[in-house]
Amino acid sequence: MRIETLEELAERIKKVSDVTILTHARPDGDTIGAGFGLCYYLRSVGVRANIKNSDGFPQKFGYLFEGYSDMDFEEKCVISVDVADKKLLGDELSGYADRIDLCIDHHISNRMFAKESYVDGESCATCLILYKLLRIMGAKPSRLIADCLYTGIATDTGCFMYENTSPDAHRAAADLKEFGAKAAEINREMFQIKSKGRILAEQKVIGSMKFFGDSRIALITITNDIIDSYNVDRADLDGFAAIPLTVEGVEIGITLKQQADDPKKFKASVRTVTADASAIAANFDGGGHVRAAGCTLSGTAEDAAEAIAKAAEKYL
Amino acid sequence: MRIETLEELAERIKKVSDVTILTHARPDGDTIGAGFGLCYYLRSVGVRANIKNSDGFPQKFGYLFEGYSDMDFEEKCVISVDVADKKLLGDELSGYADRIDLCIDHHISNRMFAKESYVDGESCATCLILYKLLRIMGAKPSRLIADCLYTGIATDTGCFMYENTSPDAHRAAADLKEFGAKAAEINREMFQIKSKGRILAEQKVIGSMKFFGDSRIALITITNDIIDSYNVDRADLDGFAAIPLTVEGVEIGITLKQQADDPKKFKASVRTVTADASAIAANFDGGGHVRAAGCTLSGTAEDAAEAIAKAAEKYL
């Protein structure tokens, strides 16, 4: 059943007790911020609540859960936050897949897997939904809750840089700073600091950037060699795909990632300014969105680069 | 004479006619945004106004002045925006130094060189002052004025990332987006896109990063060789100084820049998380602020690096 308004959602939240909050696997700032934000809010009004994740919470977000510990109770209500599909709960939490009471999410693609769902596909972050919810309920976020909600809004908008940043997102950030969110520290942690290995691996990858189609296509290759020599976590390679499009004049950016288990296989990520990325990926049985898509190529790094660059040139 | 309130400033602005607006040399987003924003506003209420800069306006900001052309009139009023000191007007505009009628600025260090000055040292951008001024005057910014003011607020706050980002700055950004500012496009132009030469030069510089003091000090060197081989504009090297502090665990970041006219001289930029940067620079007769300071060193690149790193270690 779909919950249509924030007011209805507020009424629903007022009735919960003994809550388990679920966040999505490979958690990001929005699911973590929304999960802990909701958990701390519920505890502040006397509702027992715990939060769970299949993969654990990365230490990078430690400032949100330093003082957290699980409470002891028998759960009566399960709420998922920022989870678009029950598959995204991950292995550890898969047992919850068909018994989620309430889903709060901002993905337009939400599969409506919960008994009740509040989905606002227009919202740039689940944390923004939660902020509005708390205000409607008359709650004054604590400093820690403000940190949680600021984290989700900032990370899902690329620090207010992306197209999805709504006026509401800026206004929520303004309020959250007034409620004590330590925004500058959070931004430094989220957007500026990188591990030494990561920064050196980036440098190596950028140094080998190749250009095609009159420099309107840029391609980088992340080899197993680079990942191993700089000791970079494979789960932490997502940001690389944005690099090629940062070069002036580049309209199609391609990132090839050599596969650990098969060095003759490369996962390609295609990002575009105006061209249809999913059409480019479809040349190699891949797919995705108009501005971001993916596919897999076989052969040497050189073969893979040549093949996808040649295909991409047709879309310039 | 000091103008104390925005209301007084509004009264003053209502009386101007035939205005020349001055911006600071080596112009940035805030002086350009404030200058064109004020110029377009004055023209919209029937006041003739032109804008000037000693170095010309970089094409990067072309979206703010594509349709601009000078008007023909005899100037009766000179206003400077975002200019902290008359020296910063640059050579071309130095003749205006002692005949500025009105100064609007956000630098706490403003030298009060104009006949009348409105200086709000708490404001993160001159464009934020102007936005508040326009609202007090009941003006509804056009799309183009919204682009101007958004540009200044975004660039002076590092896209809302830095400590100086006030709740007001977020609220102004929210309003300006509603007035039509094409924020995402501006952000991409200002913060994401780099020239091919710049991105490759960065890669080269990062690749040669040196670590001292248990990796709590990071040092990069921009050599003449790198600048020449990647054809990077020397005026465009400012952002490099932020790189060393982006490495996890680094507390003191040092950037050495070899001088074009004397390859045995290096200008050092010192940035710190908590240590006193100006004290480190003072070891070499330099100075600056607590978190950002500078000095000059002589010798080979290796000598310069060793000398300043050794001095910096004492401040860990």
Short mmCIF file of N, CA and C in Angstrom, two decimals, chain A residues 150 158-171 173-175 177-178 183-185 187-189 191-196 199-200 202-204 206-209 211 215 243 245-250 273, chain B residues 150 158-171 173-175 177-178 183-185 187-189 191-196 199-200 202-204 206-209 211 215 243 245-250 273:
data_model
loop_
_atom_site.label_atom_id
_atom_site.label_comp_id
_atom_site.label_asym_id
_atom_site.label_seq_id
_atom_site.Cartn_x
_atom_site.Cartn_y
_atom_site.Cartn_z
N TYR A 150 22.19 15.77 7.21
CA TYR A 150 23.06 16.57 6.33
C TYR A 150 23.92 15.65 5.47
N GLY A 158 26.18 15.33 -4.38
CA GLY A 158 27.56 15.69 -4.70
C GLY A 158 27.93 17.04 -4.13
N CYS A 159 27.57 17.24 -2.84
CA CYS A 159 27.75 18.53 -2.18
C CYS A 159 27.06 19.65 -2.96
N PHE A 160 25.78 19.42 -3.29
CA PHE A 160 24.93 20.46 -3.90
C PHE A 160 25.40 20.83 -5.31
N MET A 161 26.15 19.92 -5.93
CA MET A 161 26.71 20.22 -7.25
C MET A 161 25.82 19.72 -8.38
N TYR A 162 25.12 18.59 -8.17
CA TYR A 162 24.41 17.94 -9.27
C TYR A 162 23.06 18.60 -9.56
N GLU A 163 22.58 18.26 -10.75
CA GLU A 163 21.26 18.64 -11.25
C GLU A 163 20.14 18.36 -10.25
N ASN A 164 20.24 17.27 -9.50
CA ASN A 164 19.14 16.87 -8.61
C ASN A 164 19.01 17.75 -7.36
N THR A 165 19.93 18.68 -7.15
CA THR A 165 19.89 19.53 -5.95
C THR A 165 18.70 20.49 -6.04
N SER A 166 17.70 20.25 -5.23
CA SER A 166 16.50 21.10 -5.28
C SER A 166 16.66 22.28 -4.33
N PRO A 167 15.88 23.34 -4.55
CA PRO A 167 15.85 24.43 -3.57
C PRO A 167 15.60 23.90 -2.15
N ASP A 168 14.70 22.92 -2.04
CA ASP A 168 14.42 22.29 -0.74
C ASP A 168 15.66 21.71 -0.09
N ALA A 169 16.54 21.13 -0.91
CA ALA A 169 17.75 20.52 -0.37
C ALA A 169 18.63 21.59 0.27
N HIS A 170 18.75 22.73 -0.44
CA HIS A 170 19.53 23.84 0.13
C HIS A 170 18.88 24.36 1.42
N ARG A 171 17.56 24.47 1.42
CA ARG A 171 16.89 25.01 2.62
C ARG A 171 17.02 24.04 3.79
N ALA A 173 19.53 22.01 4.22
CA ALA A 173 20.93 22.13 4.65
C ALA A 173 21.11 23.36 5.54
N ALA A 174 20.48 24.45 5.16
CA ALA A 174 20.56 25.68 5.97
C ALA A 174 20.03 25.41 7.37
N ASP A 175 18.85 24.81 7.44
CA ASP A 175 18.25 24.50 8.75
C ASP A 175 19.15 23.56 9.55
N LYS A 177 22.32 23.05 9.40
CA LYS A 177 23.49 23.75 9.94
C LYS A 177 23.09 24.51 11.20
N GLU A 178 21.92 25.13 11.18
CA GLU A 178 21.46 25.85 12.37
C GLU A 178 21.15 24.90 13.53
N ALA A 183 28.82 20.70 9.16
CA ALA A 183 28.83 20.48 7.71
C ALA A 183 30.23 20.49 7.10
N ALA A 184 31.05 21.48 7.46
CA ALA A 184 32.36 21.60 6.82
C ALA A 184 33.22 20.37 7.10
N GLU A 185 33.18 19.88 8.35
CA GLU A 185 33.94 18.66 8.69
C GLU A 185 33.43 17.46 7.91
N ASN A 187 31.83 17.53 5.04
CA ASN A 187 32.20 17.69 3.62
C ASN A 187 33.64 17.31 3.38
N ARG A 188 34.52 17.71 4.29
CA ARG A 188 35.93 17.37 4.12
C ARG A 188 36.10 15.84 4.10
N GLU A 189 35.44 15.19 5.04
CA GLU A 189 35.52 13.73 5.14
C GLU A 189 34.93 13.04 3.90
N PHE A 191 34.10 14.47 0.75
CA PHE A 191 34.41 14.89 -0.62
C PHE A 191 35.87 15.23 -0.88
N GLN A 192 36.62 15.51 0.16
CA GLN A 192 37.98 15.98 -0.10
C GLN A 192 39.04 14.93 0.19
N ILE A 193 38.93 14.26 1.33
CA ILE A 193 39.99 13.34 1.73
C ILE A 193 39.91 12.01 0.97
N LYS A 194 41.07 11.58 0.47
CA LYS A 194 41.16 10.29 -0.18
C LYS A 194 42.35 9.55 0.42
N SER A 195 42.31 8.22 0.37
CA SER A 195 43.46 7.46 0.88
C SER A 195 44.64 7.69 -0.05
N LYS A 196 45.84 7.53 0.50
CA LYS A 196 47.05 7.72 -0.29
C LYS A 196 47.02 6.78 -1.51
N ILE A 199 44.56 8.09 -4.20
CA ILE A 199 45.00 9.29 -4.91
C ILE A 199 46.13 8.94 -5.88
N LEU A 200 47.00 8.02 -5.49
CA LEU A 200 48.09 7.62 -6.39
C LEU A 200 47.57 6.74 -7.53
N GLU A 202 44.57 6.99 -8.83
CA GLU A 202 43.91 7.94 -9.74
C GLU A 202 44.92 8.59 -10.66
N GLN A 203 46.04 9.00 -10.05
CA GLN A 203 47.09 9.68 -10.80
C GLN A 203 47.61 8.75 -11.91
N LYS A 204 47.80 7.49 -11.56
CA LYS A 204 48.31 6.51 -12.53
C LYS A 204 47.30 6.31 -13.67
N ILE A 206 44.89 8.38 -14.63
CA ILE A 206 44.76 9.60 -15.44
C ILE A 206 45.95 9.74 -16.38
N GLY A 207 47.11 9.34 -15.90
CA GLY A 207 48.32 9.44 -16.72
C GLY A 207 48.23 8.61 -17.99
N SER A 208 47.42 7.55 -17.94
CA SER A 208 47.32 6.68 -19.12
C SER A 208 46.02 6.93 -19.89
N MET A 209 45.41 8.11 -19.64
CA MET A 209 44.14 8.42 -20.32
C MET A 209 44.35 8.48 -21.83
N PHE A 211 42.66 9.37 -25.73
CA PHE A 211 41.64 10.21 -26.36
C PHE A 211 41.32 9.68 -27.75
N SER A 215 39.48 14.07 -29.55
CA SER A 215 39.51 14.38 -28.11
C SER A 215 38.12 14.63 -27.52
N ILE A 243 35.82 10.59 -13.85
CA ILE A 243 37.04 11.31 -14.23
C ILE A 243 37.09 11.73 -15.70
N LEU A 245 34.97 12.59 -17.92
CA LEU A 245 34.12 13.73 -18.29
C LEU A 245 34.57 15.04 -17.66
N THR A 246 35.55 15.01 -16.76
CA THR A 246 36.03 16.27 -16.19
C THR A 246 37.00 16.98 -17.12
N VAL A 247 37.41 16.30 -18.20
CA VAL A 247 38.34 16.93 -19.14
C VAL A 247 37.56 17.83 -20.11
N GLU A 248 38.01 19.06 -20.20
CA GLU A 248 37.37 20.06 -21.07
C GLU A 248 37.18 19.53 -22.48
N GLY A 249 35.99 19.66 -23.02
CA GLY A 249 35.74 19.26 -24.40
C GLY A 249 35.34 17.81 -24.57
N VAL A 250 35.47 17.01 -23.51
CA VAL A 250 35.11 15.59 -23.61
C VAL A 250 33.59 15.43 -23.48
N VAL A 273 27.75 13.55 -21.86
CA VAL A 273 27.18 14.87 -21.62
C VAL A 273 25.83 14.98 -22.34
N TYR B 150 24.47 33.44 -8.14
CA TYR B 150 24.75 32.04 -7.79
C TYR B 150 26.24 31.73 -7.99
N GLY B 158 33.31 27.16 -2.36
CA GLY B 158 33.73 25.85 -2.87
C GLY B 158 32.54 24.93 -3.08
N CYS B 159 31.50 25.46 -3.73
CA CYS B 159 30.23 24.74 -3.90
C CYS B 159 29.68 24.28 -2.54
N PHE B 160 29.60 25.22 -1.61
CA PHE B 160 28.95 24.98 -0.30
C PHE B 160 29.70 23.96 0.55
N MET B 161 31.00 23.80 0.24
CA MET B 161 31.79 22.79 0.93
C MET B 161 32.54 23.37 2.13
N TYR B 162 32.96 24.62 2.05
CA TYR B 162 33.84 25.18 3.07
C TYR B 162 33.10 25.65 4.32
N GLU B 163 33.89 25.82 5.36
CA GLU B 163 33.47 26.34 6.66
C GLU B 163 32.65 27.64 6.54
N ASN B 164 33.00 28.49 5.57
CA ASN B 164 32.35 29.81 5.49
C ASN B 164 30.91 29.75 4.96
N THR B 165 30.45 28.58 4.54
CA THR B 165 29.10 28.46 3.98
C THR B 165 28.06 28.67 5.08
N SER B 166 27.37 29.79 5.04
CA SER B 166 26.39 30.09 6.08
C SER B 166 25.03 29.53 5.68
N PRO B 167 24.14 29.36 6.66
CA PRO B 167 22.76 29.00 6.31
C PRO B 167 22.18 29.98 5.28
N ASP B 168 22.48 31.28 5.44
CA ASP B 168 22.04 32.28 4.47
C ASP B 168 22.49 31.97 3.05
N ALA B 169 23.70 31.46 2.91
CA ALA B 169 24.23 31.16 1.58
C ALA B 169 23.38 30.06 0.94
N HIS B 170 23.04 29.04 1.73
CA HIS B 170 22.18 27.97 1.21
C HIS B 170 20.80 28.52 0.84
N ARG B 171 20.26 29.39 1.70
CA ARG B 171 18.91 29.91 1.42
C ARG B 171 18.92 30.79 0.17
N ALA B 173 20.97 30.42 -2.33
CA ALA B 173 21.11 29.50 -3.47
C ALA B 173 19.75 28.89 -3.82
N ALA B 174 18.99 28.52 -2.80
CA ALA B 174 17.66 27.95 -3.04
C ALA B 174 16.80 28.95 -3.81
N ASP B 175 16.78 30.20 -3.33
CA ASP B 175 15.98 31.24 -4.01
C ASP B 175 16.47 31.45 -5.44
N LYS B 177 18.02 29.48 -7.45
CA LYS B 177 17.62 28.38 -8.32
C LYS B 177 16.16 28.58 -8.75
N GLU B 178 15.33 29.02 -7.81
CA GLU B 178 13.93 29.27 -8.16
C GLU B 178 13.79 30.47 -9.11
N ALA B 183 22.10 26.29 -12.01
CA ALA B 183 23.15 25.94 -11.05
C ALA B 183 24.00 24.74 -11.47
N ALA B 184 23.36 23.66 -11.93
CA ALA B 184 24.14 22.45 -12.23
C ALA B 184 25.13 22.71 -13.36
N GLU B 185 24.71 23.44 -14.38
CA GLU B 185 25.62 23.78 -15.49
C GLU B 185 26.77 24.64 -15.00
N ASN B 187 27.93 24.81 -11.94
CA ASN B 187 28.80 23.99 -11.09
C ASN B 187 29.74 23.14 -11.92
N ARG B 188 29.20 22.56 -13.00
CA ARG B 188 30.05 21.71 -13.85
C ARG B 188 31.19 22.56 -14.42
N GLU B 189 30.85 23.74 -14.92
CA GLU B 189 31.85 24.63 -15.51
C GLU B 189 32.89 25.08 -14.46
N PHE B 191 33.52 23.77 -11.23
CA PHE B 191 34.17 22.83 -10.30
C PHE B 191 34.60 21.50 -10.92
N GLN B 192 34.01 21.13 -12.04
CA GLN B 192 34.31 19.79 -12.54
C GLN B 192 35.25 19.78 -13.73
N ILE B 193 35.00 20.67 -14.70
CA ILE B 193 35.78 20.62 -15.94
C ILE B 193 37.15 21.27 -15.78
N LYS B 194 38.17 20.56 -16.26
CA LYS B 194 39.53 21.09 -16.27
C LYS B 194 40.10 20.91 -17.68
N SER B 195 41.06 21.75 -18.05
CA SER B 195 41.68 21.58 -19.36
C SER B 195 42.50 20.29 -19.34
N LYS B 196 42.70 19.73 -20.52
CA LYS B 196 43.48 18.50 -20.63
C LYS B 196 44.87 18.70 -20.04
N ILE B 199 44.75 18.77 -16.18
CA ILE B 199 44.49 17.48 -15.54
C ILE B 199 45.73 16.57 -15.64
N LEU B 200 46.45 16.66 -16.76
CA LEU B 200 47.66 15.86 -16.91
C LEU B 200 48.80 16.41 -16.04
N GLU B 202 48.37 17.96 -13.18
CA GLU B 202 48.02 17.54 -11.82
C GLU B 202 48.47 16.12 -11.56
N GLN B 203 48.20 15.27 -12.55
CA GLN B 203 48.55 13.85 -12.45
C GLN B 203 50.06 13.70 -12.25
N LYS B 204 50.83 14.47 -13.02
CA LYS B 204 52.29 14.42 -12.95
C LYS B 204 52.77 14.89 -11.56
N ILE B 206 51.03 15.00 -8.73
CA ILE B 206 50.62 14.07 -7.68
C ILE B 206 51.52 12.83 -7.68
N GLY B 207 51.91 12.39 -8.86
CA GLY B 207 52.77 11.22 -8.98
C GLY B 207 54.11 11.39 -8.28
N SER B 208 54.54 12.64 -8.16
CA SER B 208 55.84 12.88 -7.51
C SER B 208 55.66 13.40 -6.08
N MET B 209 54.48 13.18 -5.51
CA MET B 209 54.22 13.66 -4.14
C MET B 209 55.18 12.99 -3.16
N PHE B 211 56.34 12.39 0.98
CA PHE B 211 55.78 12.38 2.33
C PHE B 211 56.89 12.49 3.36
N SER B 215 54.23 10.48 7.20
CA SER B 215 53.14 10.73 6.23
C SER B 215 52.12 11.76 6.74
N ILE B 243 45.82 20.29 -3.04
CA ILE B 243 45.96 18.86 -3.29
C ILE B 243 46.59 18.08 -2.11
N LEU B 245 46.60 18.34 1.05
CA LEU B 245 45.72 18.10 2.21
C LEU B 245 44.56 17.16 1.90
N THR B 246 44.38 16.77 0.64
CA THR B 246 43.29 15.82 0.35
C THR B 246 43.71 14.39 0.66
N VAL B 247 44.99 14.18 0.97
CA VAL B 247 45.44 12.82 1.28
C VAL B 247 45.13 12.50 2.75
N GLU B 248 44.46 11.39 2.94
CA GLU B 248 44.06 10.92 4.27
C GLU B 248 45.25 10.94 5.24
N GLY B 249 45.06 11.53 6.39
CA GLY B 249 46.10 11.52 7.42
C GLY B 249 47.09 12.67 7.32
N VAL B 250 47.05 13.42 6.22
CA VAL B 250 47.99 14.53 6.06
C VAL B 250 47.49 15.75 6.83
N VAL B 273 45.80 21.60 8.62
CA VAL B 273 44.52 21.24 9.23
C VAL B 273 44.40 21.90 10.60
#
